[in-house]
Short mmCIF file of C-alpha atoms in Angstrom, two decimals:
data_model
loop_
_atom_site.label_atom_id
_atom_site.label_comp_id
_atom_site.label_asym_id
_atom_site.label_seq_id
_atom_site.Cartn_x
_atom_site.Cartn_y
_atom_site.Cartn_z
CA MET N 1 -0.02 -0.05 -0.27
CA THR N 2 1.07 3.40 -1.31
CA ASP N 3 1.45 6.24 1.41
CA SER N 4 -1.54 7.97 -0.41
CA SER N 5 -3.21 4.75 0.61
CA ALA N 6 -2.40 4.36 3.30
CA ARG N 7 -3.35 8.66 4.87
CA SER N 8 -6.55 7.70 2.87
CA THR N 9 -7.85 4.95 5.45
CA LEU N 10 -6.41 5.86 8.13
CA SER N 11 -9.07 8.81 7.43
CA LEU N 12 -11.86 6.70 6.49
CA TRP N 13 -11.69 5.38 9.49
CA ARG N 14 -10.76 8.09 11.97
CA PRO N 15 -13.47 9.18 13.24
CA LEU N 16 -13.84 5.75 15.08
CA ARG N 17 -11.48 7.27 17.25
CA THR N 18 -14.16 9.68 18.78
CA PRO N 19 -16.53 6.94 21.47
CA ILE N 20 -20.01 9.17 20.76
CA PHE N 21 -19.61 9.31 17.18
CA ARG N 22 -18.46 5.22 16.95
CA ASN N 23 -21.76 4.70 18.99
CA LEU N 24 -23.68 5.96 17.89
CA LEU N 25 -22.71 5.00 14.09
CA LEU N 26 -23.52 1.26 15.84
CA ALA N 27 -27.12 2.16 17.09
CA ASP N 28 -27.83 4.32 13.69
CA VAL N 29 -26.79 1.07 12.06
CA ILE N 30 -29.43 -0.92 14.04
CA SER N 31 -32.29 1.68 14.05
CA ASP N 32 -31.97 1.47 10.11
CA VAL N 33 -31.97 -2.29 9.75
CA GLY N 34 -35.17 -1.99 12.10
CA THR N 35 -36.09 1.07 10.09
CA PHE N 36 -35.90 -1.23 6.38
CA MET N 37 -37.48 -4.14 8.16
CA GLN N 38 -40.33 -1.74 9.28
CA SER N 39 -40.39 -0.54 4.73
CA VAL N 40 -40.00 -4.57 4.25
CA GLY N 41 -42.95 -5.38 6.54
CA ALA N 42 -46.13 -2.54 5.75
CA ALA N 43 -45.57 -3.52 2.40
CA TRP N 44 -45.93 -6.68 2.64
CA LEU N 45 -48.44 -6.86 4.71
CA MET N 46 -50.76 -4.85 3.04
CA ILE N 47 -50.10 -6.92 0.15
CA SER N 48 -51.42 -9.75 2.67
CA LEU N 49 -54.68 -7.32 3.15
CA SER N 50 -55.41 -7.90 -0.45
CA ALA N 51 -55.11 -3.86 -1.22
CA GLY N 52 -53.96 -2.76 -4.32
CA PRO N 53 -52.04 -1.45 -6.24
CA ILE N 54 -52.49 2.02 -5.15
CA TYR N 55 -52.48 1.11 -1.58
CA VAL N 56 -49.34 -0.39 -2.00
CA ALA N 57 -47.85 2.78 -3.66
CA LEU N 58 -49.20 4.80 -1.15
CA ILE N 59 -47.44 2.90 2.18
CA GLN N 60 -44.10 5.44 0.84
CA THR N 61 -46.25 7.93 -0.01
CA ALA N 62 -46.90 7.96 3.52
CA SER N 63 -43.24 7.55 4.96
CA ALA N 64 -42.43 10.03 2.69
CA LEU N 65 -45.70 12.39 2.62
CA PRO N 66 -44.21 13.83 6.95
CA PHE N 67 -40.71 14.79 5.38
CA PHE N 68 -42.65 17.50 3.36
CA ILE N 69 -45.42 18.67 5.60
CA PHE N 70 -42.53 19.30 8.65
CA ALA N 71 -39.68 20.18 6.46
CA LEU N 72 -39.59 23.92 7.28
CA PRO N 73 -40.64 23.32 10.68
CA ALA N 74 -38.14 20.75 11.56
CA GLY N 75 -35.43 23.01 10.38
CA ALA N 76 -35.93 25.77 12.29
CA ILE N 77 -36.82 24.20 15.38
CA GLY N 78 -33.09 21.83 14.84
CA ASP N 79 -31.49 25.47 14.59
CA ILE N 80 -32.81 26.79 17.86
CA VAL N 81 -33.33 24.22 20.17
CA ASP N 82 -31.08 21.95 21.97
CA ARG N 83 -30.45 19.26 19.49
CA ARG N 84 -30.50 16.50 22.17
CA ARG N 85 -33.82 17.51 23.90
CA LEU N 86 -35.21 16.98 20.18
CA ILE N 87 -32.99 13.51 18.89
CA LEU N 88 -34.50 12.36 22.52
CA TYR N 89 -38.22 13.52 22.27
CA THR N 90 -38.53 11.85 18.38
CA GLU N 91 -37.23 8.59 18.59
CA THR N 92 -39.75 8.09 22.34
CA TRP N 93 -42.14 8.85 19.78
CA MET N 94 -41.22 7.14 17.58
CA LEU N 95 -40.52 3.76 19.28
CA ALA N 96 -44.16 5.08 21.30
CA VAL N 97 -45.50 3.76 17.04
CA ALA N 98 -43.97 0.89 16.21
CA ILE N 99 -45.05 -0.32 20.00
CA ALA N 100 -48.49 0.40 18.29
CA VAL N 101 -48.25 -1.76 15.36
CA ALA N 102 -46.92 -4.17 16.68
CA VAL N 103 -49.24 -4.83 18.78
CA LEU N 104 -51.75 -3.63 16.31
CA THR N 105 -50.55 -6.31 13.57
CA ILE N 106 -50.12 -9.19 16.13
CA THR N 107 -53.89 -8.89 18.09
CA GLY N 108 -55.54 -9.19 13.82
CA TRP N 109 -56.32 -4.84 14.37
CA ILE N 110 -54.59 -3.53 11.61
CA SER N 111 -56.04 -2.45 8.07
CA PRO N 112 -55.09 -0.84 5.26
CA LEU N 113 -55.95 2.93 6.08
CA LEU N 114 -54.29 2.34 9.95
CA LEU N 115 -51.64 0.95 8.26
CA LEU N 116 -51.04 3.66 6.44
CA ILE N 117 -51.91 6.45 9.19
CA LEU N 118 -49.64 4.72 11.29
CA THR N 119 -46.59 4.54 8.96
CA PHE N 120 -47.22 8.34 9.15
CA ALA N 121 -46.99 8.79 12.18
CA LEU N 122 -43.48 6.81 12.03
CA SER N 123 -42.68 8.78 10.17
CA ALA N 124 -43.44 12.32 11.55
CA GLY N 125 -41.17 11.26 14.28
CA ASP N 126 -38.88 10.72 11.64
CA ALA N 127 -39.40 14.15 10.24
CA PHE N 128 -38.80 15.35 12.30
CA GLU N 129 -34.79 14.20 13.88
CA THR N 130 -33.50 14.31 10.44
CA PRO N 131 -32.28 17.84 9.59
CA THR N 132 -32.06 17.59 12.75
CA TRP N 133 -29.71 14.63 13.17
CA ARG N 134 -27.62 15.57 10.25
CA ALA N 135 -26.95 18.58 11.93
CA VAL N 136 -25.42 17.08 15.05
CA LEU N 137 -22.45 16.02 12.64
CA PRO N 138 -19.95 18.35 13.04
CA GLU N 139 -20.94 18.84 16.61
CA VAL N 140 -19.05 14.95 17.61
CA VAL N 141 -16.43 14.71 15.15
CA PRO N 142 -13.23 17.33 14.40
CA LYS N 143 -13.67 19.69 11.34
CA GLU N 144 -10.86 17.85 9.19
CA ASP N 145 -12.73 14.25 9.66
CA LEU N 146 -16.12 15.67 8.63
CA PRO N 147 -15.84 14.27 5.63
CA ALA N 148 -14.77 11.04 6.59
CA ALA N 149 -17.42 10.32 9.57
CA SER N 150 -19.92 11.83 6.17
CA ALA N 151 -18.53 8.78 4.19
CA LEU N 152 -18.78 6.36 7.09
CA ASN N 153 -23.08 7.37 7.01
CA GLY N 154 -23.24 6.44 3.90
CA ILE N 155 -21.63 3.38 4.46
CA GLU N 156 -23.59 2.70 7.41
CA PHE N 157 -27.66 3.69 5.73
CA ASN N 158 -26.37 1.67 2.77
CA PHE N 159 -25.08 -1.60 5.09
CA ALA N 160 -28.64 -1.45 6.78
CA ARG N 161 -30.12 -1.06 2.95
CA ALA N 162 -28.93 -4.27 1.95
CA VAL N 163 -29.42 -6.33 5.39
CA GLY N 164 -32.58 -4.67 6.21
CA PRO N 165 -34.68 -5.91 3.61
CA GLY N 166 -32.95 -9.21 3.00
CA LEU N 167 -33.34 -10.08 6.78
CA ALA N 168 -36.75 -9.08 6.66
CA GLY N 169 -37.70 -11.11 4.70
CA PHE N 170 -36.47 -14.24 6.50
CA ILE N 171 -38.57 -13.17 9.58
CA VAL N 172 -41.16 -12.07 7.77
CA ALA N 173 -41.81 -15.83 6.62
CA ALA N 174 -40.57 -17.77 9.33
CA ALA N 175 -42.20 -15.59 12.54
CA GLY N 176 -44.79 -13.21 10.65
CA VAL N 177 -44.87 -9.18 10.08
CA GLY N 178 -46.15 -8.75 13.93
CA THR N 179 -42.46 -9.83 15.04
CA ALA N 180 -40.89 -7.84 12.81
CA PHE N 181 -42.37 -4.24 13.69
CA LEU N 182 -41.36 -5.22 17.36
CA LEU N 183 -37.49 -6.15 16.15
CA ASN N 184 -37.95 -2.02 14.37
CA ALA N 185 -39.31 -0.53 17.96
CA ALA N 186 -36.49 -2.73 20.07
CA SER N 187 -33.67 -1.17 16.92
CA PHE N 188 -34.75 2.63 19.00
CA ILE N 189 -33.62 1.65 22.09
CA GLY N 190 -29.97 1.58 21.15
CA VAL N 191 -30.17 5.03 19.77
CA LEU N 192 -31.63 6.22 23.03
CA ALA N 193 -29.18 5.11 25.35
CA VAL N 194 -26.32 6.40 23.53
CA ILE N 195 -28.11 10.32 22.91
CA ALA N 196 -29.38 10.23 26.80
CA ARG N 197 -25.71 9.74 28.03
CA TRP N 198 -24.23 12.04 25.44
CA LYS N 199 -23.05 15.10 27.10
CA ARG N 200 -23.31 18.20 24.39
CA PHE N 201 -22.05 21.12 24.92
CA VAL N 202 -24.62 23.87 23.99
CA PRO N 203 -21.95 26.83 22.58
CA ARG N 204 -23.07 30.23 23.77
CA ARG N 205 -25.54 32.63 21.50
CA THR N 206 -23.31 36.34 20.28
CA SER N 207 -26.65 36.87 18.60
CA PRO N 208 -30.56 37.14 19.80
CA PRO N 209 -31.93 33.97 18.80
CA GLU N 210 -34.57 33.03 16.73
CA THR N 211 -38.20 32.38 16.91
CA VAL N 212 -39.80 29.66 14.90
CA TRP N 213 -41.23 31.50 12.61
CA GLY N 214 -38.76 34.10 11.66
CA GLY N 215 -36.55 30.77 11.82
CA THR N 216 -38.66 29.09 8.85
CA ILE N 217 -38.82 32.35 6.92
CA ALA N 218 -35.08 32.79 6.53
CA GLY N 219 -34.33 29.85 5.81
CA LEU N 220 -36.67 30.08 2.69
CA ARG N 221 -35.52 33.32 2.03
CA TYR N 222 -31.62 31.64 2.16
CA ILE N 223 -33.28 29.54 -0.72
CA ARG N 224 -34.97 32.13 -2.21
CA TYR N 225 -32.01 34.47 -2.97
CA SER N 226 -29.23 31.42 -2.95
CA PRO N 227 -29.75 30.23 -6.86
CA ALA N 228 -27.09 27.81 -7.58
CA ILE N 229 -29.57 25.98 -4.50
CA ARG N 230 -32.11 26.16 -6.70
CA ARG N 231 -30.99 25.13 -9.60
CA LEU N 232 -30.04 21.86 -7.39
CA LEU N 233 -33.04 21.50 -5.48
CA LEU N 234 -35.00 21.57 -9.35
CA ARG N 235 -32.58 19.35 -10.56
CA THR N 236 -32.73 16.98 -8.10
CA GLY N 237 -37.09 16.58 -7.49
CA LEU N 238 -36.97 16.51 -10.89
CA VAL N 239 -35.15 13.70 -11.23
CA ILE N 240 -36.49 11.44 -8.05
CA PHE N 241 -40.50 11.92 -9.53
CA PHE N 242 -39.54 9.37 -12.30
CA ALA N 243 -36.41 7.57 -10.78
CA THR N 244 -38.90 6.23 -7.34
CA SER N 245 -41.13 4.09 -9.26
CA LEU N 246 -38.90 1.62 -9.15
CA THR N 247 -38.89 1.41 -6.08
CA ALA N 248 -42.28 1.85 -4.88
CA LEU N 249 -43.27 -0.27 -7.20
CA LEU N 250 -40.74 -2.55 -6.00
CA PRO N 251 -43.20 -5.82 -4.01
CA LEU N 252 -45.63 -6.19 -6.73
CA ILE N 253 -42.75 -6.52 -9.13
CA ALA N 254 -41.36 -9.58 -6.33
CA ARG N 255 -45.06 -10.58 -6.00
CA ASP N 256 -45.09 -10.83 -10.30
CA VAL N 257 -41.71 -13.56 -9.85
CA LYS N 258 -42.94 -15.48 -6.37
CA ASN N 259 -45.36 -14.65 -3.69
CA SER N 260 -43.02 -14.45 -0.85
CA PRO N 261 -41.50 -11.40 0.87
CA ILE N 262 -38.69 -12.81 1.18
CA THR N 263 -38.11 -12.14 -3.19
CA PHE N 264 -39.05 -8.70 -2.34
CA GLY N 265 -36.29 -8.67 0.58
CA ILE N 266 -33.71 -10.25 -1.93
CA LEU N 267 -34.46 -7.53 -4.27
CA LEU N 268 -34.25 -4.80 -1.56
CA GLY N 269 -30.82 -6.29 -0.70
CA CYS N 270 -29.83 -6.66 -4.14
CA PHE N 271 -29.80 -2.67 -4.61
CA GLY N 272 -28.68 -1.47 -1.04
CA PHE N 273 -25.62 -3.96 -1.83
CA GLY N 274 -25.27 -1.97 -5.51
CA ALA N 275 -25.81 1.50 -3.49
CA VAL N 276 -22.18 0.10 -1.76
CA VAL N 277 -20.94 -1.52 -4.16
CA GLY N 278 -21.56 2.42 -6.04
CA ALA N 279 -20.02 4.30 -3.38
CA VAL N 280 -17.07 2.83 -4.06
CA LEU N 281 -17.04 3.12 -7.51
CA MET N 282 -17.85 6.81 -6.76
CA GLN N 283 -14.54 7.88 -6.02
CA ARG N 284 -12.70 6.67 -8.39
CA ALA N 285 -15.56 8.18 -10.88
CA ARG N 286 -14.70 11.13 -9.29
CA ALA N 287 -11.07 11.30 -9.28
CA ARG N 288 -11.67 10.81 -13.62
CA TRP N 289 -14.90 12.99 -13.80
CA SER N 290 -16.79 15.88 -13.35
CA ALA N 291 -19.58 15.41 -10.70
CA GLU N 292 -21.94 16.55 -13.31
CA ILE N 293 -20.51 13.72 -15.87
CA VAL N 294 -20.94 11.23 -12.82
CA VAL N 295 -24.49 12.41 -11.80
CA SER N 296 -25.40 12.72 -15.74
CA VAL N 297 -24.14 8.83 -16.53
CA GLY N 298 -25.72 7.93 -12.89
CA VAL N 299 -29.12 8.95 -13.93
CA ALA N 300 -29.33 7.42 -17.45
CA ILE N 301 -27.78 3.91 -15.98
CA TYR N 302 -30.78 3.70 -13.91
CA GLY N 303 -33.66 5.50 -16.18
CA LEU N 304 -32.53 2.26 -18.36
CA ALA N 305 -32.37 -0.25 -15.03
CA THR N 306 -36.22 0.79 -14.21
CA LEU N 307 -36.53 -0.27 -17.58
CA ALA N 308 -34.99 -3.35 -17.75
CA VAL N 309 -36.87 -4.11 -14.54
CA GLY N 310 -40.19 -3.36 -16.21
CA THR N 311 -39.26 -5.84 -18.99
CA VAL N 312 -38.12 -9.06 -17.24
CA ARG N 313 -39.39 -11.25 -14.83
CA VAL N 314 -36.15 -13.69 -13.72
CA LEU N 315 -35.20 -13.50 -10.64
CA PRO N 316 -32.22 -14.02 -11.57
CA ALA N 317 -31.84 -10.37 -14.27
CA LEU N 318 -34.00 -8.86 -11.83
CA CYS N 319 -31.10 -9.26 -8.83
CA VAL N 320 -28.69 -7.56 -11.56
CA THR N 321 -30.73 -4.94 -12.89
CA THR N 322 -31.78 -3.35 -9.51
CA PHE N 323 -28.26 -4.04 -8.20
CA VAL N 324 -27.09 -2.14 -11.39
CA GLY N 325 -30.12 0.14 -10.16
CA GLY N 326 -28.54 0.86 -6.46
CA SER N 327 -24.99 1.41 -7.53
CA ALA N 328 -26.29 4.19 -10.04
CA TRP N 329 -28.75 5.54 -7.84
CA ILE N 330 -26.51 6.21 -5.16
CA MET N 331 -23.74 8.25 -7.44
CA PHE N 332 -26.33 10.67 -8.24
CA ILE N 333 -28.34 11.14 -4.66
CA SER N 334 -24.53 11.20 -2.97
CA LEU N 335 -23.17 13.53 -4.76
CA VAL N 336 -26.70 15.93 -4.70
CA ASN N 337 -26.16 15.76 -0.99
CA VAL N 338 -22.12 16.39 -0.40
CA LEU N 339 -23.06 20.41 -2.65
CA VAL N 340 -25.93 21.09 -1.20
CA LEU N 341 -23.50 20.57 2.47
CA ASN N 342 -21.36 22.40 0.77
CA HIS N 343 -23.33 25.31 0.63
CA SER N 344 -25.04 25.53 3.23
CA PRO N 345 -23.57 27.34 5.74
CA ASP N 346 -23.53 26.49 9.59
CA TRP N 347 -26.22 28.85 11.21
CA VAL N 348 -28.69 28.45 8.16
CA ARG N 349 -27.71 24.60 7.77
CA ALA N 350 -30.88 22.53 9.04
CA ARG N 351 -32.81 24.67 7.12
CA VAL N 352 -31.52 23.77 4.53
CA LEU N 353 -31.51 19.83 4.84
CA SER N 354 -35.39 20.25 5.66
CA ILE N 355 -35.89 21.63 2.79
CA SER N 356 -33.93 20.10 0.59
CA THR N 357 -35.56 16.86 2.33
CA LEU N 358 -38.55 18.53 1.28
CA VAL N 359 -37.76 18.49 -2.09
CA VAL N 360 -36.65 14.67 -1.82
CA GLN N 361 -39.77 13.86 -0.46
CA GLY N 362 -42.01 15.20 -1.90
CA SER N 363 -40.54 14.06 -5.21
CA VAL N 364 -40.89 10.56 -3.59
CA ALA N 365 -44.62 10.96 -2.23
CA ALA N 366 -45.38 12.33 -5.49
CA GLY N 367 -43.75 10.43 -7.43
CA SER N 368 -45.14 7.05 -5.51
CA ALA N 369 -48.91 8.01 -6.18
CA ALA N 370 -48.35 8.75 -8.90
CA TRP N 371 -46.36 5.69 -11.03
CA GLY N 372 -49.04 3.73 -8.15
CA THR N 373 -51.86 5.33 -9.81
CA VAL N 374 -50.44 4.79 -13.33
CA ALA N 375 -49.68 0.61 -12.78
CA ALA N 376 -53.17 0.08 -11.49
CA HIS N 377 -54.54 1.45 -14.56
CA PHE N 378 -52.57 0.83 -17.49
CA GLY N 379 -49.99 -1.71 -15.90
CA LEU N 380 -47.10 -2.24 -14.09
CA ARG N 381 -45.00 -2.89 -17.33
CA ALA N 382 -46.52 0.36 -19.22
CA ALA N 383 -45.39 1.99 -15.61
CA LEU N 384 -42.22 1.09 -15.60
CA LEU N 385 -41.29 1.62 -18.93
CA TRP N 386 -42.64 5.31 -19.06
CA ALA N 387 -40.62 6.13 -15.82
CA GLY N 388 -37.65 4.61 -17.32
CA ALA N 389 -37.98 6.90 -19.98
CA GLY N 390 -38.73 10.07 -18.06
CA THR N 391 -36.21 8.81 -16.01
CA ILE N 392 -33.34 8.91 -18.76
CA ALA N 393 -35.14 12.13 -20.08
CA THR N 394 -34.24 14.47 -17.24
CA THR N 395 -30.49 14.27 -17.54
CA VAL N 396 -31.38 16.56 -20.32
CA LEU N 397 -31.18 19.32 -17.95
CA ALA N 398 -27.44 19.33 -17.18
CA LEU N 399 -27.97 21.63 -20.04
CA PHE N 400 -30.47 24.24 -17.88
CA LEU N 401 -29.59 23.36 -14.80
CA ARG N 402 -26.45 23.05 -13.70
CA LEU N 403 -24.71 21.27 -10.79
CA PRO N 404 -23.18 24.24 -8.56
CA ASP N 405 -19.39 24.63 -7.49
CA ALA N 406 -18.48 22.36 -5.24
CA THR N 407 -15.47 23.98 -3.68
CA VAL N 408 -17.07 27.17 -2.24
CA ASP N 409 -16.84 28.22 1.21
CA VAL N 410 -19.51 29.64 2.82
CA THR N 411 -17.65 28.87 6.19
CA ALA N 412 -18.68 32.43 8.43
CA TRP N 413 -17.18 36.08 7.76
CA ASN N 414 -17.54 37.94 10.11
CA HIS N 415 -16.08 41.37 9.91
CA TRP N 416 -17.92 44.48 10.16
CA PRO N 417 -17.83 46.91 13.13
CA LEU N 418 -20.91 47.14 15.26
CA PRO N 419 -22.35 50.19 14.76
CA ASP N 420 -21.79 52.65 18.05
CA LEU N 421 -25.08 53.37 19.23
CA ALA N 422 -26.18 56.60 21.00
CA GLY N 423 -28.38 56.95 23.85
CA ASP N 424 -31.83 55.62 24.32
CA ALA N 425 -31.57 54.45 20.06
CA LEU N 426 -33.66 51.39 20.35
CA PRO N 427 -36.33 52.13 22.78
CA ALA N 428 -37.40 48.43 21.87
CA GLY N 429 -33.98 47.04 22.57
CA TYR N 430 -33.37 43.71 20.25
CA ASP N 431 -36.97 44.16 18.96
CA SER N 432 -36.46 47.97 17.42
CA GLY N 433 -38.04 48.12 13.93
CA PRO N 434 -37.73 47.57 11.00
CA VAL N 435 -34.26 48.61 10.32
CA LEU N 436 -33.07 50.50 7.44
CA VAL N 437 -29.14 50.65 6.66
CA ALA N 438 -27.89 52.59 4.22
CA VAL N 439 -24.51 52.29 2.09
CA GLU N 440 -22.43 54.96 0.46
CA TYR N 441 -20.15 54.82 -2.01
CA ASP N 442 -18.06 56.88 -4.24
CA VAL N 443 -17.66 55.68 -7.66
CA PRO N 444 -15.48 56.66 -10.48
CA SER N 445 -17.02 57.30 -13.33
CA GLU N 446 -15.00 54.92 -15.50
CA ASN N 447 -16.22 52.00 -12.55
CA VAL N 448 -19.79 52.84 -12.87
CA HIS N 449 -21.31 49.94 -15.31
CA ASP N 450 -19.07 47.26 -13.42
CA PHE N 451 -20.02 48.77 -10.20
CA LEU N 452 -23.40 48.73 -10.78
CA LYS N 453 -22.74 45.31 -12.13
CA ALA N 454 -21.01 43.78 -8.34
CA VAL N 455 -23.74 45.61 -5.82
CA ARG N 456 -26.48 43.91 -7.92
CA ARG N 457 -25.39 41.06 -7.83
CA TYR N 458 -24.78 41.86 -3.30
CA GLY N 459 -28.21 42.71 -3.40
CA LEU N 460 -28.82 38.95 -3.87
CA ILE N 461 -26.49 38.69 -0.39
CA ARG N 462 -28.30 40.89 1.02
CA ARG N 463 -31.84 39.78 1.09
CA ARG N 464 -30.53 35.93 1.42
CA ASP N 465 -28.97 37.22 5.04
CA GLY N 466 -31.89 39.14 6.23
CA ALA N 467 -32.84 42.37 4.11
CA SER N 468 -36.83 42.32 3.57
CA ARG N 469 -36.18 44.65 0.76
CA TRP N 470 -32.95 46.56 -1.34
CA ALA N 471 -32.50 49.27 -3.68
CA ILE N 472 -29.89 51.07 -5.03
CA PHE N 473 -29.93 54.60 -6.05
CA HIS N 474 -27.85 57.11 -7.56
CA ASP N 475 -28.00 60.61 -5.69
CA LEU N 476 -28.31 63.13 -8.26
CA GLU N 477 -26.82 65.95 -6.45
CA HIS N 478 -23.09 64.17 -6.04
CA ALA N 479 -22.56 62.61 -9.93
CA GLY N 480 -20.35 59.75 -8.24
CA ARG N 481 -22.34 58.90 -5.15
CA TYR N 482 -24.07 55.91 -5.35
CA VAL N 483 -26.15 54.22 -2.15
CA GLU N 484 -27.53 51.10 -1.39
CA THR N 485 -30.66 50.68 0.99
CA PHE N 486 -32.16 47.28 2.55
CA ILE N 487 -34.70 47.04 5.24
CA VAL N 488 -34.30 44.09 7.72
CA SER N 489 -37.33 43.63 10.22
CA SER N 490 -35.73 44.37 12.93
CA TRP N 491 -32.71 45.15 14.88
CA ALA N 492 -32.39 41.42 16.13
CA GLU N 493 -32.37 40.57 12.20
CA HIS N 494 -29.55 42.70 11.25
CA LEU N 495 -27.14 41.95 14.28
CA ARG N 496 -27.71 38.01 12.52
CA GLN N 497 -26.56 39.15 9.15
CA HIS N 498 -23.20 40.50 10.68
CA GLU N 499 -22.31 36.59 11.11
CA ARG N 500 -24.05 35.24 8.21
CA MET N 501 -21.76 36.63 6.10
CA THR N 502 -19.33 33.73 4.33
CA ARG N 503 -15.40 33.55 3.08
CA ALA N 504 -17.22 33.08 -1.18
CA ASP N 505 -18.81 36.30 -0.23
CA ARG N 506 -15.54 38.09 0.85
CA GLU N 507 -14.36 38.55 -3.17
CA LEU N 508 -17.85 39.84 -4.02
CA GLU N 509 -17.62 42.66 -1.60
CA GLU N 510 -13.41 43.52 -2.40
CA ARG N 511 -15.02 43.68 -5.54
CA LEU N 512 -17.02 46.82 -4.86
CA GLN N 513 -14.36 48.15 -2.42
CA ARG N 514 -12.41 48.37 -5.93
CA TYR N 515 -14.97 49.86 -8.12
CA SER N 516 -14.81 52.92 -5.19
CA ARG N 517 -12.79 55.10 -4.14
CA GLY N 518 -12.44 55.44 -0.01
CA SER N 519 -15.00 52.99 2.58
CA PRO N 520 -17.83 53.21 2.11
CA ARG N 521 -20.10 55.33 4.46
CA VAL N 522 -23.15 53.31 6.44
CA ARG N 523 -25.86 54.48 7.99
CA HIS N 524 -28.54 52.75 10.68
CA LEU N 525 -32.08 53.90 10.99
CA VAL N 526 -34.79 52.06 13.27
CA SER N 527 -38.37 53.58 12.62
CA VAL N 528 -40.48 55.54 15.23
CA ALA N 529 -43.27 55.73 15.79
CA THR N 530 -45.02 58.28 15.80
CA ASP N 531 -48.79 59.26 17.44
CA GLU N 532 -51.40 60.42 14.85
#
């Protein structure tokens, strides 16, 4: 082994030296295996209850819809409250729901509608937890170990995807669906134990805390004025709408081959093992080709795999095609996740991740329902062929919605000095507002065109970080004077703006400085209530 290979191997496994990360990873793999067992059991139970294709596909919709409904408040809460307590509450909720599903199934009281409701309730807990769970990763490993820790999380998830479905198939066949549900309930205990013992360091806030509503609005505003993230999420949602057909209709494919839960588990296991292999191959592919090429090729291969699944009904051939589909899928979804993380600053990371989850799970919910309906009316083969062709067609999006730069630096760059306030300038304290900020620039005539072009781009940053309105004005009495103005809802929100600038914004701000003479003059004006 070369020195570089040795360093790479050591780097990959080094996060396991951190006890809290190691324990969380072990507990999470057990919990994820239980989750996949629950998914397989629910889908097979729906078939056992003689439900039609729509009900079978709606199992995946019920699992995905809570992420769509609760994503926004979940992200805001994950950035505001104690993340440890939030995880404890959500894990306890999911444990209670999982026990209820198991008991109702074993006693024979379960029905298709009740199964959908409980699946929704179980997924609701996961929806509130997921943004927070992903956001705590930087808290449990050093910054230099984050890439390796993320890779290990991906390996853990795909290992669970590979093992869980197959294990569920054998358990359902040998001991019944209720037993699989009971084992899923038990899988939550490990996570609860690790989180309960975690002595989390709670960072001290340097600005006033946000409210859930205000935090939600800030997250939406950040996405709205971040063109790179908008393009990425739009492209992801369109691809997933077509691609989700394969996993949503897989129980029906397994039933056509052989009416046994083992077949369904084997096919899902092949998909999971394919994802593990795809994750390894992706590292080699990224060393040779750009993310754009890897993503486009992965989507095209996944579409071809969907077409193949729609045409073959021999188990060995289906195992190969689902394996290839899993390998291609991980190339797409992993790179998308990395790009979302790379473009998410710390202060808004849980919210960006929650909105990303909203897009992904919303597309899964809509796609599962749509392709289930197509299968019910036109047949399973037609649904898979149309969905596969649609997946391949989305590769054209590379021409219009190109992937953003993966090297952007979104670490905080808090360089603005706070103003010296005079006397009782803020009678209402942090709640004073709205606040008008005016920045005056002295721009030479030869730089006006370039200055205006740059300052309009800077306006997106102002809006992204908290401004509700922004404008640039030319002083008619002074030829070279340009005044940038923006309004912030409160003094507290303006203080947060000071912490939201990133190093990626530094180049644009320095360009504005080059186009103008001297340092800009900044004024802060707060709204004053008047008596009528």
